[in-house]
Coordinates of C-alpha atoms in Angstrom, one line a residue:
M249 CA 0.0 0.0 0.0
W250 CA 1.3 3.4 -0.9
A251 CA -0.1 6.3 1.1
S252 CA 0.1 10.1 1.5
T253 CA -0.7 11.9 4.7
C254 CA -1.5 15.6 5.3
S255 CA -1.4 17.4 8.6
T256 CA -2.0 21.0 9.5
A257 CA 0.1 23.5 11.3
V258 CA -2.5 26.2 11.4
I259 CA -4.5 27.5 14.4
T260 CA -8.0 27.2 12.8
T261 CA -9.8 24.4 11.0
Q262 CA -9.0 24.5 7.2
P263 CA -10.5 22.8 4.2
V264 CA -8.0 20.6 2.4
Q265 CA -7.8 18.2 -0.5
L266 CA -5.5 15.2 -1.0
A267 CA -4.7 13.3 -4.2
L268 CA -2.2 10.9 -5.4
H269 CA -0.9 11.5 -8.9
P270 CA 0.5 8.2 -10.2
Y271 CA 1.5 7.7 -13.9
F272 CA 0.9 4.1 -15.0
A273 CA 3.0 3.0 -17.9
V274 CA 1.0 1.6 -20.8
S275 CA 2.0 0.3 -24.3
D276 CA -0.1 2.8 -26.2
V277 CA -2.9 4.8 -24.5
T278 CA -5.0 4.8 -27.6
Q279 CA -5.3 1.0 -27.1
V280 CA -6.3 1.4 -23.4
L281 CA -9.7 1.2 -21.7
V282 CA -10.1 2.5 -18.1
A283 CA -13.1 0.9 -16.5
R284 CA -14.5 1.9 -13.1
A285 CA -16.6 -0.4 -10.9
D286 CA -19.7 1.7 -11.6
G287 CA -19.5 0.9 -15.3
R288 CA -18.1 4.3 -16.4
T289 CA -15.3 3.9 -19.0
Y290 CA -12.7 6.1 -20.6
E291 CA -10.9 5.6 -23.9
F292 CA -8.2 7.7 -25.4
D293 CA -7.9 9.0 -29.0
G294 CA -5.0 11.5 -28.7
T295 CA -7.1 14.4 -27.3
L296 CA -7.1 15.5 -23.7
V297 CA -9.0 13.2 -21.3
D298 CA -9.4 14.9 -18.0
S299 CA -12.3 14.1 -15.7
R300 CA -12.5 17.7 -14.4
E301 CA -15.6 16.7 -12.5
P302 CA -13.9 13.8 -10.7
H303 CA -16.2 10.9 -10.1
A304 CA -17.2 9.7 -6.7
A305 CA -15.3 6.6 -5.5
V306 CA -17.4 3.5 -6.0
G307 CA -16.0 0.9 -3.6
G308 CA -14.3 -1.2 -6.3
P309 CA -11.1 -0.9 -8.3
T310 CA -10.5 1.2 -11.3
R311 CA -9.1 -1.1 -14.0
I312 CA -6.6 0.0 -16.7
I313 CA -7.0 -2.5 -19.5
D314 CA -3.9 -2.3 -21.8
R315 CA -5.0 -4.4 -24.7
A316 CA -1.8 -3.9 -26.8
G317 CA 0.3 -4.6 -23.7
G318 CA -1.6 -7.7 -22.7
R319 CA -2.2 -6.7 -19.1
E320 CA -4.6 -5.2 -16.7
I321 CA -3.7 -2.9 -13.8
A322 CA -6.2 -2.6 -11.0
V323 CA -6.1 0.5 -8.7
F324 CA -7.7 0.1 -5.3
D325 CA -8.1 3.3 -3.3
Q326 CA -8.2 3.7 0.5
G327 CA -9.7 6.8 2.2
A328 CA -10.5 8.4 -1.2
D329 CA -13.8 9.8 -2.1
H330 CA -13.1 10.5 -5.8
T331 CA -11.1 9.2 -8.7
V332 CA -9.6 11.4 -11.4
V333 CA -8.6 9.9 -14.8
W334 CA -6.2 11.9 -16.9
N335 CA -4.1 11.9 -20.1
P336 CA -3.0 15.1 -21.8
G337 CA -3.3 13.9 -25.3
E338 CA -1.0 15.0 -28.1
A339 CA -1.8 18.8 -28.2
D340 CA -1.7 19.4 -24.4
A341 CA 1.3 17.2 -23.6
P342 CA 3.8 18.8 -21.2
G343 CA 7.0 20.1 -22.8
D344 CA 9.1 17.7 -20.8
L345 CA 7.7 14.7 -22.7
D346 CA 9.2 13.5 -26.0
A347 CA 7.0 13.8 -29.1
D348 CA 4.8 10.7 -28.4
G349 CA 5.4 10.4 -24.6
W350 CA 1.7 11.1 -23.9
R351 CA 1.0 7.7 -25.5
R352 CA 2.9 5.8 -22.9
F353 CA 1.0 6.6 -19.7
V354 CA -2.4 7.1 -18.1
C355 CA -3.1 8.6 -14.7
V356 CA -5.7 7.1 -12.3
E357 CA -5.7 9.3 -9.3
P358 CA -7.3 8.4 -5.9
A359 CA -8.3 11.7 -4.3
R360 CA -10.1 13.0 -1.2
L361 CA -11.7 16.2 -2.5
G362 CA -14.7 16.5 -0.1
T363 CA -18.4 17.3 -0.7
R364 CA -19.0 19.3 -3.9
L365 CA -15.2 19.2 -4.4
R366 CA -14.7 21.9 -1.7
G367 CA -12.3 20.0 0.5
F368 CA -12.9 18.5 3.9
A369 CA -12.2 20.0 7.3
L370 CA -8.9 19.3 9.0
A371 CA -8.5 20.8 12.4
P372 CA -5.2 21.9 14.0
G373 CA -3.1 18.8 14.9
Q374 CA -5.3 16.4 12.9
S375 CA -4.1 14.4 9.9
A376 CA -5.7 12.6 7.0
T377 CA -4.3 9.8 4.8
I378 CA -5.3 8.4 1.5
G379 CA -3.7 5.4 -0.1
M380 CA -3.8 2.9 -3.0
R381 CA -2.9 -0.6 -3.8
V382 CA -2.0 -1.7 -7.3
E383 CA -2.4 -5.2 -8.8
T384 CA -1.5 -6.4 -12.2
R385 CA -2.5 -9.5 -14.3
E386 CA -2.0 -10.8 -17.8
L387 CA -4.9 -10.6 -20.1

């Protein structure tokens, strides 16, 4: 299990958000299907895919099905209330990637964003943790 913890050093309760930002290596993102336990799916065609309205966590893994690579990656979250799926596509790829670097990854991000994406209250001295477990299998 990989986890991230946030604690506050302020004197009043503050709204905070936590998210993990893992990049999962894939053979070619245009041959990938991301499937959530609630049936929502994402496919990639070279344009930006960004679930700007992150979807509520659904109590099951989010699966990255890499058809060309012959494997499935399952992402199980812990303590998250949303999942963000992201790939920049060709036009929005960061400058630090080589020309087709955007093709070789997809992000599936467990996040704790709070009600209406407004964060959750963290009082002085409190901490909050989110985590994820990753499993792979051959197709």
